[in-house]
PDB file of C-alpha atoms and ligand atoms in Angstrom:
ATOM      1  CA  MET A  29     -48.174 -57.027 -20.080  1.00  0.00           C
ATOM      2  CA  THR A  30     -50.767 -59.523 -21.143  1.00  0.00           C
ATOM      3  CA  ARG A  31     -54.411 -57.941 -22.807  1.00  0.00           C
ATOM      4  CA  PRO A  32     -56.725 -56.139 -20.210  1.00  0.00           C
ATOM      5  CA  LEU A  33     -59.944 -57.631 -19.208  1.00  0.00           C
ATOM      6  CA  ALA A  34     -62.578 -55.201 -18.829  1.00  0.00           C
ATOM      7  CA  LEU A  35     -66.077 -55.153 -17.011  1.00  0.00           C
ATOM      8  CA  PHE A  36     -68.596 -53.369 -17.826  1.00  0.00           C
ATOM      9  CA  GLY A  37     -71.477 -53.643 -15.045  1.00  0.00           C
ATOM     10  CA  GLY A  38     -75.167 -52.380 -15.813  1.00  0.00           C
ATOM     11  CA  THR A  39     -78.832 -53.181 -14.970  1.00  0.00           C
ATOM     12  CA  PHE A  40     -79.246 -54.251 -18.342  1.00  0.00           C
ATOM     13  CA  ASP A  41     -82.866 -53.386 -17.555  1.00  0.00           C
ATOM     14  CA  PRO A  42     -83.469 -54.632 -20.860  1.00  0.00           C
ATOM     15  CA  ILE A  43     -79.696 -54.436 -22.522  1.00  0.00           C
ATOM     16  CA  HIS A  44     -79.886 -52.355 -25.312  1.00  0.00           C
ATOM     17  CA  ASN A  45     -77.763 -51.080 -28.428  1.00  0.00           C
ATOM     18  CA  ALA A  46     -75.587 -48.389 -26.799  1.00  0.00           C
ATOM     19  CA  HIS A  47     -74.774 -51.125 -24.153  1.00  0.00           C
ATOM     20  CA  LEU A  48     -73.741 -53.050 -26.999  1.00  0.00           C
ATOM     21  CA  ARG A  49     -71.925 -50.830 -29.484  1.00  0.00           C
ATOM     22  CA  VAL A  50     -70.220 -48.913 -26.498  1.00  0.00           C
ATOM     23  CA  ALA A  51     -68.859 -52.044 -24.927  1.00  0.00           C
ATOM     24  CA  TRP A  52     -67.626 -53.587 -28.261  1.00  0.00           C
ATOM     25  CA  GLU A  53     -65.936 -50.145 -29.194  1.00  0.00           C
ATOM     26  CA  ALA A  54     -64.401 -50.086 -25.823  1.00  0.00           C
ATOM     27  CA  ALA A  55     -63.270 -54.029 -26.426  1.00  0.00           C
ATOM     28  CA  GLU A  56     -61.306 -52.532 -29.205  1.00  0.00           C
ATOM     29  CA  ALA A  57     -60.013 -48.751 -28.122  1.00  0.00           C
ATOM     30  CA  LEU A  58     -58.208 -51.285 -25.473  1.00  0.00           C
ATOM     31  CA  ASP A  59     -57.758 -54.914 -27.067  1.00  0.00           C
ATOM     32  CA  ALA A  60     -59.422 -55.908 -24.525  1.00  0.00           C
ATOM     33  CA  ASP A  61     -61.828 -58.468 -23.862  1.00  0.00           C
ATOM     34  CA  VAL A  62     -65.068 -57.586 -22.021  1.00  0.00           C
ATOM     35  CA  ARG A  63     -67.693 -58.809 -19.862  1.00  0.00           C
ATOM     36  CA  LEU A  64     -70.794 -57.851 -19.185  1.00  0.00           C
ATOM     37  CA  LEU A  65     -72.254 -57.763 -15.878  1.00  0.00           C
ATOM     38  CA  PRO A  66     -75.875 -57.901 -14.857  1.00  0.00           C
ATOM     39  CA  ALA A  67     -76.294 -56.778 -11.373  1.00  0.00           C
ATOM     40  CA  SER A  68     -78.440 -58.676  -9.088  1.00  0.00           C
ATOM     41  CA  VAL A  69     -79.894 -56.043  -6.564  1.00  0.00           C
ATOM     42  CA  PRO A  70     -78.697 -52.852  -7.902  1.00  0.00           C
ATOM     43  CA  PRO A  71     -77.436 -50.774  -4.883  1.00  0.00           C
ATOM     44  CA  HIS A  72     -77.826 -47.165  -6.551  1.00  0.00           C
ATOM     45  CA  ARG A  73     -81.294 -47.124  -8.598  1.00  0.00           C
ATOM     46  CA  ASP A  74     -84.597 -48.341  -8.259  1.00  0.00           C
ATOM     47  CA  GLN A  75     -85.317 -51.909  -8.193  1.00  0.00           C
ATOM     48  CA  PRO A  76     -84.964 -53.394 -11.857  1.00  0.00           C
ATOM     49  CA  ARG A  77     -88.483 -53.975 -14.083  1.00  0.00           C
ATOM     50  CA  ALA A  78     -86.753 -57.629 -14.669  1.00  0.00           C
ATOM     51  CA  SER A  79     -85.633 -60.452 -12.495  1.00  0.00           C
ATOM     52  CA  ALA A  80     -81.980 -60.939 -12.706  1.00  0.00           C
ATOM     53  CA  GLN A  81     -82.580 -64.297 -14.660  1.00  0.00           C
ATOM     54  CA  GLN A  82     -84.330 -62.691 -17.077  1.00  0.00           C
ATOM     55  CA  ARG A  83     -82.185 -59.623 -17.159  1.00  0.00           C
ATOM     56  CA  ALA A  84     -79.150 -62.397 -18.066  1.00  0.00           C
ATOM     57  CA  ALA A  85     -81.638 -64.293 -20.719  1.00  0.00           C
ATOM     58  CA  LEU A  86     -81.782 -60.764 -22.371  1.00  0.00           C
ATOM     59  CA  VAL A  87     -77.730 -60.217 -22.353  1.00  0.00           C
ATOM     60  CA  ARG A  88     -77.078 -63.593 -23.535  1.00  0.00           C
ATOM     61  CA  ALA A  89     -79.352 -63.299 -26.686  1.00  0.00           C
ATOM     62  CA  ALA A  90     -77.884 -60.149 -27.323  1.00  0.00           C
ATOM     63  CA  LEU A  91     -74.319 -61.271 -27.394  1.00  0.00           C
ATOM     64  CA  ALA A  92     -74.680 -64.790 -29.246  1.00  0.00           C
ATOM     65  CA  GLY A  93     -72.932 -65.031 -32.341  1.00  0.00           C
ATOM     66  CA  GLN A  94     -69.647 -63.262 -30.908  1.00  0.00           C
ATOM     67  CA  GLN A  95     -67.169 -63.698 -28.626  1.00  0.00           C
ATOM     68  CA  ARG A  96     -65.301 -61.161 -27.473  1.00  0.00           C
ATOM     69  CA  LEU A  97     -68.330 -59.440 -25.121  1.00  0.00           C
ATOM     70  CA  VAL A  98     -69.265 -62.339 -22.767  1.00  0.00           C
ATOM     71  CA  LEU A  99     -72.263 -62.884 -20.660  1.00  0.00           C
ATOM     72  CA  ASP A 100     -70.314 -63.080 -16.702  1.00  0.00           C
ATOM     73  CA  THR A 101     -73.531 -63.567 -14.137  1.00  0.00           C
ATOM     74  CA  ARG A 102     -71.238 -63.857 -11.339  1.00  0.00           C
ATOM     75  CA  GLU A 103     -73.238 -61.084  -9.678  1.00  0.00           C
ATOM     76  CA  LEU A 104     -76.404 -63.333  -9.919  1.00  0.00           C
ATOM     77  CA  GLN A 105     -75.036 -65.735  -7.552  1.00  0.00           C
ATOM     78  CA  ARG A 106     -74.277 -63.545  -4.733  1.00  0.00           C
ATOM     79  CA  GLU A 107     -76.987 -62.883  -2.321  1.00  0.00           C
ATOM     80  CA  GLY A 108     -77.667 -59.546  -1.203  1.00  0.00           C
ATOM     81  CA  PRO A 109     -76.412 -56.571  -3.252  1.00  0.00           C
ATOM     82  CA  SER A 110     -74.332 -56.243  -5.945  1.00  0.00           C
ATOM     83  CA  TYR A 111     -71.339 -53.918  -4.934  1.00  0.00           C
ATOM     84  CA  THR A 112     -68.860 -53.814  -7.531  1.00  0.00           C
ATOM     85  CA  ILE A 113     -65.784 -53.880  -5.108  1.00  0.00           C
ATOM     86  CA  ASP A 114     -66.856 -57.156  -4.736  1.00  0.00           C
ATOM     87  CA  THR A 115     -67.199 -58.267  -8.093  1.00  0.00           C
ATOM     88  CA  LEU A 116     -63.806 -56.836  -9.348  1.00  0.00           C
ATOM     89  CA  ALA A 117     -61.980 -58.182  -6.279  1.00  0.00           C
ATOM     90  CA  GLU A 118     -62.799 -61.281  -6.979  1.00  0.00           C
ATOM     91  CA  VAL A 119     -61.947 -61.186 -10.492  1.00  0.00           C
ATOM     92  CA  ARG A 120     -58.396 -59.594  -9.086  1.00  0.00           C
ATOM     93  CA  ASP A 121     -57.859 -62.696  -7.152  1.00  0.00           C
ATOM     94  CA  GLU A 122     -58.936 -64.949 -10.631  1.00  0.00           C
ATOM     95  CA  ILE A 123     -56.047 -63.596 -13.081  1.00  0.00           C
ATOM     96  CA  GLY A 124     -53.525 -62.274 -10.529  1.00  0.00           C
ATOM     97  CA  THR A 125     -51.740 -59.232  -9.499  1.00  0.00           C
ATOM     98  CA  GLU A 126     -50.092 -58.338 -13.209  1.00  0.00           C
ATOM     99  CA  ARG A 127     -52.946 -58.145 -15.600  1.00  0.00           C
ATOM    100  CA  PRO A 128     -54.732 -54.625 -16.634  1.00  0.00           C
ATOM    101  CA  LEU A 129     -58.295 -55.032 -15.229  1.00  0.00           C
ATOM    102  CA  VAL A 130     -60.634 -52.017 -16.364  1.00  0.00           C
ATOM    103  CA  LEU A 131     -63.856 -50.882 -15.100  1.00  0.00           C
ATOM    104  CA  LEU A 132     -65.907 -49.580 -17.772  1.00  0.00           C
ATOM    105  CA  VAL A 133     -68.952 -47.270 -16.383  1.00  0.00           C
ATOM    106  CA  GLY A 134     -70.943 -44.442 -18.666  1.00  0.00           C
ATOM    107  CA  ALA A 135     -69.898 -40.821 -17.929  1.00  0.00           C
ATOM    108  CA  ASP A 136     -73.429 -40.729 -15.780  1.00  0.00           C
ATOM    109  CA  ALA A 137     -72.291 -43.563 -14.044  1.00  0.00           C
ATOM    110  CA  PHE A 138     -68.831 -42.073 -13.616  1.00  0.00           C
ATOM    111  CA  ALA A 139     -70.047 -38.597 -12.164  1.00  0.00           C
ATOM    112  CA  GLY A 140     -72.320 -40.632  -9.445  1.00  0.00           C
ATOM    113  CA  LEU A 141     -68.995 -42.607  -8.256  1.00  0.00           C
ATOM    114  CA  THR A 142     -68.844 -41.569  -4.899  1.00  0.00           C
ATOM    115  CA  SER A 143     -71.691 -42.831  -3.622  1.00  0.00           C
ATOM    116  CA  TRP A 144     -70.740 -45.961  -4.241  1.00  0.00           C
ATOM    117  CA  HIS A 145     -69.531 -48.756  -2.162  1.00  0.00           C
ATOM    118  CA  ARG A 146     -65.838 -48.364  -0.859  1.00  0.00           C
ATOM    119  CA  TRP A 147     -65.824 -46.133  -4.144  1.00  0.00           C
ATOM    120  CA  ARG A 148     -61.808 -45.042  -3.462  1.00  0.00           C
ATOM    121  CA  GLU A 149     -60.939 -48.923  -2.799  1.00  0.00           C
ATOM    122  CA  LEU A 150     -62.082 -49.131  -6.631  1.00  0.00           C
ATOM    123  CA  PHE A 151     -58.734 -47.948  -7.855  1.00  0.00           C
ATOM    124  CA  ASP A 152     -56.373 -50.060  -5.592  1.00  0.00           C
ATOM    125  CA  VAL A 153     -58.353 -53.457  -7.996  1.00  0.00           C
ATOM    126  CA  ALA A 154     -58.783 -51.663 -11.202  1.00  0.00           C
ATOM    127  CA  HIS A 155     -58.494 -49.085 -13.810  1.00  0.00           C
ATOM    128  CA  ILE A 156     -61.566 -46.925 -14.750  1.00  0.00           C
ATOM    129  CA  GLY A 157     -62.385 -46.713 -18.515  1.00  0.00           C
ATOM    130  CA  VAL A 158     -65.377 -43.801 -18.807  1.00  0.00           C
ATOM    131  CA  LEU A 159     -67.914 -43.981 -21.202  1.00  0.00           C
ATOM    132  CA  THR A 160     -69.033 -40.818 -23.524  1.00  0.00           C
ATOM    133  CA  ARG A 161     -72.554 -40.691 -23.225  1.00  0.00           C
ATOM    134  CA  PRO A 162     -75.052 -38.028 -24.425  1.00  0.00           C
ATOM    135  CA  GLY A 163     -76.533 -35.539 -21.984  1.00  0.00           C
ATOM    136  CA  HIS A 164     -73.238 -36.169 -19.721  1.00  0.00           C
ATOM    137  CA  GLU A 165     -70.764 -33.742 -21.663  1.00  0.00           C
ATOM    138  CA  GLY A 166     -68.565 -31.929 -19.330  1.00  0.00           C
ATOM    139  CA  GLY A 167     -70.794 -31.604 -15.975  1.00  0.00           C
ATOM    140  CA  ALA A 168     -69.036 -31.112 -12.997  1.00  0.00           C
ATOM    141  CA  LEU A 169     -67.654 -33.981 -11.252  1.00  0.00           C
ATOM    142  CA  PRO A 170     -68.082 -33.891  -7.297  1.00  0.00           C
ATOM    143  CA  THR A 171     -64.973 -32.289  -5.747  1.00  0.00           C
ATOM    144  CA  GLU A 172     -63.780 -35.233  -3.872  1.00  0.00           C
ATOM    145  CA  LEU A 173     -63.947 -37.067  -6.898  1.00  0.00           C
ATOM    146  CA  ARG A 174     -61.854 -34.948  -8.685  1.00  0.00           C
ATOM    147  CA  THR A 175     -59.012 -34.684  -6.392  1.00  0.00           C
ATOM    148  CA  LYS A 176     -59.032 -38.960  -6.114  1.00  0.00           C
ATOM    149  CA  ILE A 177     -58.809 -38.692  -9.966  1.00  0.00           C
ATOM    150  CA  ALA A 178     -56.237 -35.839 -10.295  1.00  0.00           C
ATOM    151  CA  SER A 179     -53.514 -37.854 -10.662  1.00  0.00           C
ATOM    152  CA  ARG A 180     -55.067 -40.778 -12.117  1.00  0.00           C
ATOM    153  CA  ARG A 181     -55.850 -39.398 -15.453  1.00  0.00           C
ATOM    154  CA  CYS A 182     -54.365 -40.620 -18.712  1.00  0.00           C
ATOM    155  CA  ALA A 183     -55.230 -39.660 -22.184  1.00  0.00           C
ATOM    156  CA  ASP A 184     -54.014 -43.221 -24.335  1.00  0.00           C
ATOM    157  CA  ALA A 185     -54.796 -46.722 -23.632  1.00  0.00           C
ATOM    158  CA  ALA A 186     -51.925 -47.683 -24.004  1.00  0.00           C
ATOM    159  CA  SER A 187     -51.053 -45.881 -20.918  1.00  0.00           C
ATOM    160  CA  LEU A 188     -53.157 -48.630 -18.949  1.00  0.00           C
ATOM    161  CA  ARG A 189     -50.907 -51.490 -20.177  1.00  0.00           C
ATOM    162  CA  GLU A 190     -48.156 -49.964 -17.734  1.00  0.00           C
ATOM    163  CA  SER A 191     -50.191 -50.997 -14.431  1.00  0.00           C
ATOM    164  CA  ALA A 192     -52.423 -53.624 -13.346  1.00  0.00           C
ATOM    165  CA  ALA A 193     -54.959 -50.726 -11.809  1.00  0.00           C
ATOM    166  CA  GLY A 194     -55.426 -47.096 -10.738  1.00  0.00           C
ATOM    167  CA  ARG A 195     -55.307 -44.569 -14.009  1.00  0.00           C
ATOM    168  CA  VAL A 196     -58.632 -43.454 -15.896  1.00  0.00           C
ATOM    169  CA  LEU A 197     -59.005 -42.970 -19.396  1.00  0.00           C
ATOM    170  CA  PRO A 198     -61.981 -41.323 -20.592  1.00  0.00           C
ATOM    171  CA  ILE A 199     -63.162 -43.231 -23.757  1.00  0.00           C
ATOM    172  CA  ALA A 200     -64.728 -41.863 -26.527  1.00  0.00           C
ATOM    173  CA  VAL A 201     -67.462 -43.742 -28.070  1.00  0.00           C
ATOM    174  CA  THR A 202     -70.157 -43.245 -30.858  1.00  0.00           C
ATOM    175  CA  PRO A 203     -72.608 -40.843 -29.101  1.00  0.00           C
ATOM    176  CA  LEU A 204     -75.892 -43.255 -29.214  1.00  0.00           C
ATOM    177  CA  GLU A 205     -78.429 -41.463 -27.018  1.00  0.00           C
ATOM    178  CA  ILE A 206     -80.860 -44.682 -25.799  1.00  0.00           C
ATOM    179  CA  SER A 207     -81.705 -45.996 -22.902  1.00  0.00           C
ATOM    180  CA  ALA A 208     -83.075 -48.739 -21.297  1.00  0.00           C
ATOM    181  CA  SER A 209     -85.641 -46.062 -19.558  1.00  0.00           C
ATOM    182  CA  GLN A 210     -86.835 -45.622 -23.416  1.00  0.00           C
ATOM    183  CA  VAL A 211     -86.842 -48.848 -24.180  1.00  0.00           C
ATOM    184  CA  ARG A 212     -89.237 -49.749 -21.181  1.00  0.00           C
ATOM    185  CA  ALA A 213     -91.538 -46.940 -21.686  1.00  0.00           C
ATOM    186  CA  LEU A 214     -91.956 -47.944 -25.489  1.00  0.00           C
ATOM    187  CA  LEU A 215     -92.129 -51.698 -24.473  1.00  0.00           C
ATOM    188  CA  ALA A 216     -94.891 -50.633 -21.690  1.00  0.00           C
ATOM    189  CA  ALA A 217     -97.003 -48.336 -24.335  1.00  0.00           C
ATOM    190  CA  GLY A 218     -97.295 -51.416 -26.382  1.00  0.00           C
ATOM    191  CA  ARG A 219     -94.715 -49.781 -29.127  1.00  0.00           C
ATOM    192  CA  ASP A 220     -91.608 -52.131 -30.383  1.00  0.00           C
ATOM    193  CA  PRO A 221     -88.200 -50.657 -29.788  1.00  0.00           C
ATOM    194  CA  ARG A 222     -87.100 -51.858 -33.443  1.00  0.00           C
ATOM    195  CA  TRP A 223     -83.588 -51.310 -33.550  1.00  0.00           C
ATOM    196  CA  LEU A 224     -82.805 -49.656 -30.576  1.00  0.00           C
ATOM    197  CA  VAL A 225     -82.407 -53.029 -29.159  1.00  0.00           C
ATOM    198  CA  PRO A 226     -80.951 -56.819 -30.964  1.00  0.00           C
ATOM    199  CA  ASP A 227     -83.008 -58.497 -33.383  1.00  0.00           C
ATOM    200  CA  ALA A 228     -82.159 -61.649 -31.134  1.00  0.00           C
ATOM    201  CA  LEU A 229     -84.316 -60.014 -28.544  1.00  0.00           C
ATOM    202  CA  PHE A 230     -87.163 -60.190 -30.489  1.00  0.00           C
ATOM    203  CA  ALA A 231     -86.902 -63.680 -31.576  1.00  0.00           C
ATOM    204  CA  ASN A 232     -88.124 -65.776 -28.392  1.00  0.00           C
ATOM    205  CA  PRO A 233     -91.288 -63.476 -27.514  1.00  0.00           C
ATOM    206  CA  ASP A 234     -90.450 -64.563 -23.722  1.00  0.00           C
ATOM    207  CA  LEU A 235     -87.655 -62.944 -23.408  1.00  0.00           C
ATOM    208  CA  LEU A 236     -89.339 -58.482 -23.442  1.00  0.00           C
ATOM    209  CA  ALA A 237     -92.507 -60.434 -21.544  1.00  0.00           C
ATOM    210  CA  PRO A 238     -91.507 -58.884 -18.370  1.00  0.00           C
ATOM    211  CA  TYR A 239     -91.648 -55.176 -20.144  1.00  0.00           C
ATOM    212  CA  ARG A 240     -95.045 -55.707 -22.094  1.00  0.00           C
ATOM    213  CA  GLU A 241     -96.922 -56.731 -18.929  1.00  0.00           C
ATOM    214  CA  GLY A 242     -98.797 -53.636 -17.389  1.00  0.00           C
TER     215      GLY A 242
HETATM  216  P1  LIG B 325     -82.009 -46.443 -17.277  1.00  0.00           P
HETATM  217  O1  LIG B 325     -82.344 -46.249 -18.503  1.00  0.00           O
HETATM  218  O2  LIG B 325     -82.286 -48.014 -17.065  1.00  0.00           O
HETATM  219  O3  LIG B 325     -80.753 -45.948 -16.261  1.00  0.00           O
HETATM  220  P2  LIG B 325     -79.471 -47.639 -18.794  1.00  0.00           P
HETATM  221  O4  LIG B 325     -79.847 -47.001 -19.996  1.00  0.00           O
HETATM  222  O5  LIG B 325     -78.598 -46.230 -18.315  1.00  0.00           O
HETATM  223  O6  LIG B 325     -80.754 -47.693 -18.007  1.00  0.00           O
HETATM  224  P3  LIG B 325     -77.528 -49.242 -17.397  1.00  0.00           P
HETATM  225  O7  LIG B 325     -77.852 -51.238 -17.509  1.00  0.00           O
HETATM  226  O8  LIG B 325     -78.083 -48.651 -15.953  1.00  0.00           O
HETATM  227  O9  LIG B 325     -78.319 -48.388 -18.606  1.00  0.00           O
HETATM  228  O10 LIG B 325     -76.335 -48.626 -17.845  1.00  0.00           O
HETATM  229  C1  LIG B 325     -75.308 -49.620 -17.856  1.00  0.00           C
HETATM  230  C2  LIG B 325     -73.838 -49.325 -18.074  1.00  0.00           C
HETATM  231  O11 LIG B 325     -74.188 -48.747 -19.181  1.00  0.00           O
HETATM  232  C3  LIG B 325     -73.759 -47.508 -17.117  1.00  0.00           C
HETATM  233  O12 LIG B 325     -72.508 -47.664 -17.087  1.00  0.00           O
HETATM  234  C4  LIG B 325     -74.099 -46.806 -18.248  1.00  0.00           C
HETATM  235  O13 LIG B 325     -73.643 -45.514 -17.656  1.00  0.00           O
HETATM  236  C5  LIG B 325     -73.630 -47.182 -19.458  1.00  0.00           C
HETATM  237  N1  LIG B 325     -74.269 -46.758 -20.356  1.00  0.00           N
HETATM  238  C6  LIG B 325     -76.027 -47.560 -20.918  1.00  0.00           C
HETATM  239  N2  LIG B 325     -76.116 -46.638 -21.945  1.00  0.00           N
HETATM  240  C7  LIG B 325     -75.364 -45.835 -22.712  1.00  0.00           C
HETATM  241  C8  LIG B 325     -74.829 -45.010 -23.324  1.00  0.00           C
HETATM  242  N3  LIG B 325     -76.213 -44.788 -24.492  1.00  0.00           N
HETATM  243  N4  LIG B 325     -73.944 -44.821 -23.612  1.00  0.00           N
HETATM  244  C9  LIG B 325     -73.068 -44.525 -23.398  1.00  0.00           C
HETATM  245  N5  LIG B 325     -73.122 -45.513 -21.711  1.00  0.00           N
HETATM  246  C10 LIG B 325     -74.230 -46.106 -21.817  1.00  0.00           C
END
């Protein structure tokens, strides 16, 4: 089996150090390359503060200087809502039927999976890696989701190499209580979210400007 490819989608409004660190730890845990995919129009939530292009520019700046985490802008090029099932299907077409594909989601996002467009089909195209997140430990999952994943759960990353899709793996990552909402609130209050986001985001004053404007 080839190395898995992992996709980490999000609004990234803006990207912060927890996104980066948990993606990095997942890359190491799975021995995978990880693509970060900013959603153009996230279907599940309020519309982002910054435009899709601005959020992609933030991700690009944050990822400079390393190769393991890569920006993938495909959702920005598609019209309409960024449905994960469409993205996974597109990537699956590109990589073929054999290579393990892993969708990375935080525990909070995973708990809401049943509200995602065609959520049951996600398991047909990818594995799901559930990243631990402070404040979202061990909460009860909706019954439908629990039933769906009951026979899919696995405990080690090696199991994800045995098939191309369909398993669910919890991935314990360093608990970092950082959120994009917190970063936006600091910027809106005229404060600097220093060391909650990478230094590279301060290098160009335009990058964080959308969050500073009143
Ligand atoms: P907001 O505060 O605006 O809701 P966020 O910080 O949750 O934003 P998103 O872009 O919505 O960031 O998250 C993208 C993905 O990253 C989601 O799967 C989310 O669960 C995960 N994630 C975000 N922050 C963390 C964190 N601190 N630890 C683990 N996973 C995280």
